[in-house]
Short mmCIF file of C-alpha atoms in Angstrom, two decimals:
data_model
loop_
_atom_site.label_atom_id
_atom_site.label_comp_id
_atom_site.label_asym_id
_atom_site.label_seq_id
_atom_site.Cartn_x
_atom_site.Cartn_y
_atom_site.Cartn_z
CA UNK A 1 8.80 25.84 -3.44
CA UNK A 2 6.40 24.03 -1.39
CA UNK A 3 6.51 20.80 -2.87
CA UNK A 4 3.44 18.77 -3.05
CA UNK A 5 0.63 20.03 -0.79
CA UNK A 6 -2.54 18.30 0.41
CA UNK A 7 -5.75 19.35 1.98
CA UNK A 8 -7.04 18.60 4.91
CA UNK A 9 -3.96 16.83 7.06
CA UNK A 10 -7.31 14.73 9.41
CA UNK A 11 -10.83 14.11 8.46
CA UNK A 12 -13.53 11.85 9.77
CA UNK A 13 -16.59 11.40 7.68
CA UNK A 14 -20.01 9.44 8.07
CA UNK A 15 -20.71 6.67 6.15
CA UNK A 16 -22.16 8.35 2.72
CA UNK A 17 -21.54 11.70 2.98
CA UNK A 18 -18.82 12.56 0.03
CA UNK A 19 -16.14 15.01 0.03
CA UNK A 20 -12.55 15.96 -2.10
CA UNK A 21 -9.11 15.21 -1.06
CA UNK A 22 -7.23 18.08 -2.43
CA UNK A 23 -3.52 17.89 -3.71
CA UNK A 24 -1.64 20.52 -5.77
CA UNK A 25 1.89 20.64 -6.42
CA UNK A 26 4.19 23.60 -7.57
CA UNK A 27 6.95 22.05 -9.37
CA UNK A 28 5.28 21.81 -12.75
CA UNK A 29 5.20 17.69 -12.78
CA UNK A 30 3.05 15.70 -15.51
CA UNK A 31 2.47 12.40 -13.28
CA UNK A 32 0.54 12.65 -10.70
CA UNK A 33 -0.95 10.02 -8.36
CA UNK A 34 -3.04 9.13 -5.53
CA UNK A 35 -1.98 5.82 -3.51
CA UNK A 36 -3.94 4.58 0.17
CA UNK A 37 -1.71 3.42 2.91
CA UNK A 38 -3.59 0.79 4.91
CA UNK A 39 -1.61 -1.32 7.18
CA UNK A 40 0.14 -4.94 6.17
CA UNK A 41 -0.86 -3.69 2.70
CA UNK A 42 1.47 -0.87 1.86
CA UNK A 43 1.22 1.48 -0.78
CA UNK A 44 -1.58 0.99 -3.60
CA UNK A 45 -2.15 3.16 -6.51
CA UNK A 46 -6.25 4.48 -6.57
CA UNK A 47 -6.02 6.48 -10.16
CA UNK A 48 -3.44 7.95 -11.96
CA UNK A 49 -2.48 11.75 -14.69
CA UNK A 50 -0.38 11.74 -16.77
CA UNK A 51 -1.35 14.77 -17.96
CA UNK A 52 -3.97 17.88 -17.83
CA UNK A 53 -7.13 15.80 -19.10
CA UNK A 54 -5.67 12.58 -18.82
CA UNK A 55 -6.52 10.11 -16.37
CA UNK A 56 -6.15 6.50 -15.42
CA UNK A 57 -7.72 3.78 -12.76
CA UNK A 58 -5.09 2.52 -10.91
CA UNK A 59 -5.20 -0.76 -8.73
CA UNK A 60 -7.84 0.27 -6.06
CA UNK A 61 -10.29 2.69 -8.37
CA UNK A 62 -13.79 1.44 -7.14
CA UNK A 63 -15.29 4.12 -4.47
CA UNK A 64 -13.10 7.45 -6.11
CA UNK A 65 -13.18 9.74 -8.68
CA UNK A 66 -10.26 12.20 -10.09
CA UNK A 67 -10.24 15.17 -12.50
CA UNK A 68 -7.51 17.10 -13.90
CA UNK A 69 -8.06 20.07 -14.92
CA UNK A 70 -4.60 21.73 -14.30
CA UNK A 71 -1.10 20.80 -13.87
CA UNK A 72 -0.86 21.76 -10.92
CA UNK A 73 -3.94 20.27 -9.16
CA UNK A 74 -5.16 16.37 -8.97
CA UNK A 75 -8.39 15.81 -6.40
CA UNK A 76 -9.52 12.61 -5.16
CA UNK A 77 -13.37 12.74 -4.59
CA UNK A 78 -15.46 10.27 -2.44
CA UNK A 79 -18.52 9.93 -3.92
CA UNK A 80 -20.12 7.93 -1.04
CA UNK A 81 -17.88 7.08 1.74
CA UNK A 82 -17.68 4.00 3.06
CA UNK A 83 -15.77 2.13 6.13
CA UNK A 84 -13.64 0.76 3.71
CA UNK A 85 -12.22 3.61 2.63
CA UNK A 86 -10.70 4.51 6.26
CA UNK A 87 -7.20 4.89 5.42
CA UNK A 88 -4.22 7.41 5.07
CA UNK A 89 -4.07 9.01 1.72
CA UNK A 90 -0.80 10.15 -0.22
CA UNK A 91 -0.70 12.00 -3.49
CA UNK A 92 2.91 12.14 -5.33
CA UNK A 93 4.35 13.36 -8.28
CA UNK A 94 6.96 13.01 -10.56
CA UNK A 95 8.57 14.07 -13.75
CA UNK A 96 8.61 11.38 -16.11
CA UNK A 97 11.03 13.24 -18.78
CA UNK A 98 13.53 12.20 -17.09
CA UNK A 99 13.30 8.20 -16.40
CA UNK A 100 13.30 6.97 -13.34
CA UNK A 101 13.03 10.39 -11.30
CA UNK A 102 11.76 10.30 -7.70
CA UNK A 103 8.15 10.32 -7.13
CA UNK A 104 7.26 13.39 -4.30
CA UNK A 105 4.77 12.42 -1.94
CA UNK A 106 2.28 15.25 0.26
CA UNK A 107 2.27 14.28 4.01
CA UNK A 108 -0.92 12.13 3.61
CA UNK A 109 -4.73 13.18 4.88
CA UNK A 110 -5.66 10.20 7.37
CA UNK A 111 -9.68 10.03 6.66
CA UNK A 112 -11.70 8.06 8.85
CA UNK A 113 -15.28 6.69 8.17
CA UNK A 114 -18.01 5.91 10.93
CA UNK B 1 2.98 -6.77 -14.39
CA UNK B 2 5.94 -5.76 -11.78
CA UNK B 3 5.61 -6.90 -7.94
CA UNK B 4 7.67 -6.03 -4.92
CA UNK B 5 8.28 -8.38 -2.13
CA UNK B 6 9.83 -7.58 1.45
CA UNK B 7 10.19 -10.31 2.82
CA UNK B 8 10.15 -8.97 6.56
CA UNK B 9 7.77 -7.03 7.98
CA UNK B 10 9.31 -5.63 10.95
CA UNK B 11 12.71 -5.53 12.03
CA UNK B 12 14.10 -5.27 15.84
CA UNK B 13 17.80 -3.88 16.00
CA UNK B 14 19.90 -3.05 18.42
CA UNK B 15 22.15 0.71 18.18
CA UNK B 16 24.86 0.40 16.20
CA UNK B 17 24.35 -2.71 15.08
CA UNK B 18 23.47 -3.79 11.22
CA UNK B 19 20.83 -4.63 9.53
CA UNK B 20 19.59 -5.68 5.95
CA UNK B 21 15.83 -5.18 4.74
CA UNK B 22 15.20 -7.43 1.67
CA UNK B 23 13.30 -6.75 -1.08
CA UNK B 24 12.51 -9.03 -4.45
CA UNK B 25 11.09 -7.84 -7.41
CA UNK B 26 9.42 -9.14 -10.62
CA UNK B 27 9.15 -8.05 -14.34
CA UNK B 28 9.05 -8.57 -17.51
CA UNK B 29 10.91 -5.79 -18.45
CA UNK B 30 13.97 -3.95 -17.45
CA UNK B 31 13.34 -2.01 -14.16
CA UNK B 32 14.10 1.47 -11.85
CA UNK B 33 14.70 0.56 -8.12
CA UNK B 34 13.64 2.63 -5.36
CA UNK B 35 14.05 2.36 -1.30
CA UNK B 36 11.46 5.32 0.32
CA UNK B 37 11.57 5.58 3.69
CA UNK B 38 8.68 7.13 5.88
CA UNK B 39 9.04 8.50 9.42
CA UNK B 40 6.26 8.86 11.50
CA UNK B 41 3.25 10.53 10.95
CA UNK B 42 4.93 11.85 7.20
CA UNK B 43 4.97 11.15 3.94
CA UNK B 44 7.31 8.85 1.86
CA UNK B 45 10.86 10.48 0.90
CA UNK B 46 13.38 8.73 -1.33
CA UNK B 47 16.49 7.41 0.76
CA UNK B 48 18.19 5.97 -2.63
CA UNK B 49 17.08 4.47 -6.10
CA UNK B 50 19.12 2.30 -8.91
CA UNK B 51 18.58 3.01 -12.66
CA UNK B 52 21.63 1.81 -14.09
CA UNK B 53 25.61 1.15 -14.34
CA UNK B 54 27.16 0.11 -10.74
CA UNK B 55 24.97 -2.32 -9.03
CA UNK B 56 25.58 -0.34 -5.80
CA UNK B 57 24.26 2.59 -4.39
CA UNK B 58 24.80 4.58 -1.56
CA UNK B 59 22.57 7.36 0.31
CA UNK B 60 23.96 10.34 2.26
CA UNK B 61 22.91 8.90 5.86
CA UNK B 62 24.80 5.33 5.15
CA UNK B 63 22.00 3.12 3.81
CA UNK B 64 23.33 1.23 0.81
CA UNK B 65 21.63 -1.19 -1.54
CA UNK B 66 23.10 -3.41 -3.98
CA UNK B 67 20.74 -4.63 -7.14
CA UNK B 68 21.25 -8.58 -7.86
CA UNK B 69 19.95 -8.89 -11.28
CA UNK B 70 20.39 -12.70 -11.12
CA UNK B 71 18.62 -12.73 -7.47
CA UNK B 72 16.13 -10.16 -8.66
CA UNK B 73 16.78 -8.45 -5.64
CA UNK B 74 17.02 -5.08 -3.79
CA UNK B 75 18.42 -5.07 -0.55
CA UNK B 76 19.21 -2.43 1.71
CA UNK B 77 22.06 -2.38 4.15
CA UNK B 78 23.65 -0.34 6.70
CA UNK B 79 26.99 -1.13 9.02
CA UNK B 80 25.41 0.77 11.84
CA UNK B 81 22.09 1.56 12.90
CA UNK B 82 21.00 4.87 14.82
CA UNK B 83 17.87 5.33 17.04
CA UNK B 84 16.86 8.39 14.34
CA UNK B 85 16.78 5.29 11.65
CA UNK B 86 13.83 4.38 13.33
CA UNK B 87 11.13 4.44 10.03
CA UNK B 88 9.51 2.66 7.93
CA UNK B 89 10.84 1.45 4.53
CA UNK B 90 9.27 0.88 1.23
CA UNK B 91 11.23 -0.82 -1.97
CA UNK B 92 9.65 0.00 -5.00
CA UNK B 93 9.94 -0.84 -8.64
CA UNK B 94 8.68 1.10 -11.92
CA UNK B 95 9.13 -0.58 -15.18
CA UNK B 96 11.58 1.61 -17.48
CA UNK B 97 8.60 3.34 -19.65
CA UNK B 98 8.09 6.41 -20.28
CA UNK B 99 5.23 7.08 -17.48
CA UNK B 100 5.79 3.64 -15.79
CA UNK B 101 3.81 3.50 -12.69
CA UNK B 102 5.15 2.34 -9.63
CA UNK B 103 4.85 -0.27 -7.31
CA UNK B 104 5.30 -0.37 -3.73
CA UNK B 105 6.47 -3.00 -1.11
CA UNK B 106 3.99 -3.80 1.69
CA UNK B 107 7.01 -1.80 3.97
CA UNK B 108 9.57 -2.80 6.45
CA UNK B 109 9.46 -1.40 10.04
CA UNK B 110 13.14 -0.93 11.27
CA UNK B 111 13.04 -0.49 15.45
CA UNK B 112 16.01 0.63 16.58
CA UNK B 113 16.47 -0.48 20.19
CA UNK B 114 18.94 2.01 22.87
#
């Protein structure tokens, strides 16, 4: 059971090239999310699924785009990276059946942009 | 909407001593309460969370946190720090809905001085 798994752990881009944070999880959750860590500002939600087909902006959406095509899998993509978006990136999940369950985080791809 | 507040941003402790990291919280509605703490260079794990019945809970390393509804607060406690305490900690809040999303704390850095 490997938890929640995400792809790759470093990355350093140039400013507009795009690419795909990947995140897949094996315990069968229906939420999952992608949040950026950037320091003094802790956590913040970028888009939301709660679902196979379903997805949601969350509080930072402008710059990223998600798909859900699975269960299992949630990407992030940058469309056309900018600066801004240098920042450490953590994808959870959780099982909202049961309220209030723990949300599972990946060990975060830190993603720089020149 | 929900919002977290911790009201420190770092916190300098000697070994063995204690500490308290505060957190405050807003909303509407009635709420889950999380404390995640992150060590270095990892992602967020869940250290304890409140959903209901006694206003105190305990996690298996000693941290404690007692939920004040009056206060609207969240804080976490422990008698006795150890150098391996060194982290950081997040306080989070999800509203009690079905696929509630949650909401992180800016963080607390605990330093545990030898």
């Amino acid at each position: 059971n490997a938890g929640v798994t995400q792809t790759p752990k470093f990355q350093v881009l140039k400013t507009g090239q795009s690419m795909t944070l990947q995140c897949a999880q094996d315990m069968n959750h229906e939420y999952m999310s992608w949040y950026r860590q950037d320091p003094g500002m802790g956590l913040r939600l970028i888009h939301y699924s709660v679902g196979a087909g379903i997805t949601d902006q969350g509080e930072v959406p402008n710059g990223y785009n998600v798909s859900r095509s699975t269960t299992e899998d949630f990407p992030l993509r940058l469309l056309s990276a900018a600066p801004s978006q240098t920042s450490v990136y953590f994808c959870a999940s959780r099982e909202p059946r049961d309220r209030g369950t723990e949300a599972f985080f990946g060990q975060g791809t830190r993603l720089t942009v020149v | 909407a929900q919002s977290v507040t911790q009201l420190d941003s770092q916190v300098p402790v000697f070994e063995e001593a204690p500490v308290e990291l505060r957190c405050n919280y807003s909303s509407s509605v009635s709420v889950y309460l999380f404390w995640y703490v992150q060590y270095p260079n990892q992602g967020l794990q869940l250290l304890l969370k409140y959903l209901s019945g006694s206003t105190l809970v305990e996690s298996i390393n000693g941290f404690e946190a007692e939920f004040n509804k009056s206060q609207t607060s969240f804080h976490l406690r422990k008698p006795s720090v150890h150098i391996s305490d060194t982290a950081e900690y997040f306080c989070a809040v999800s509203e009690n809905l079905r696929y509630q999303k949650v909401t992180f704390g800016i963080g607390t850095k605990l330093q545990v001085i030898p």
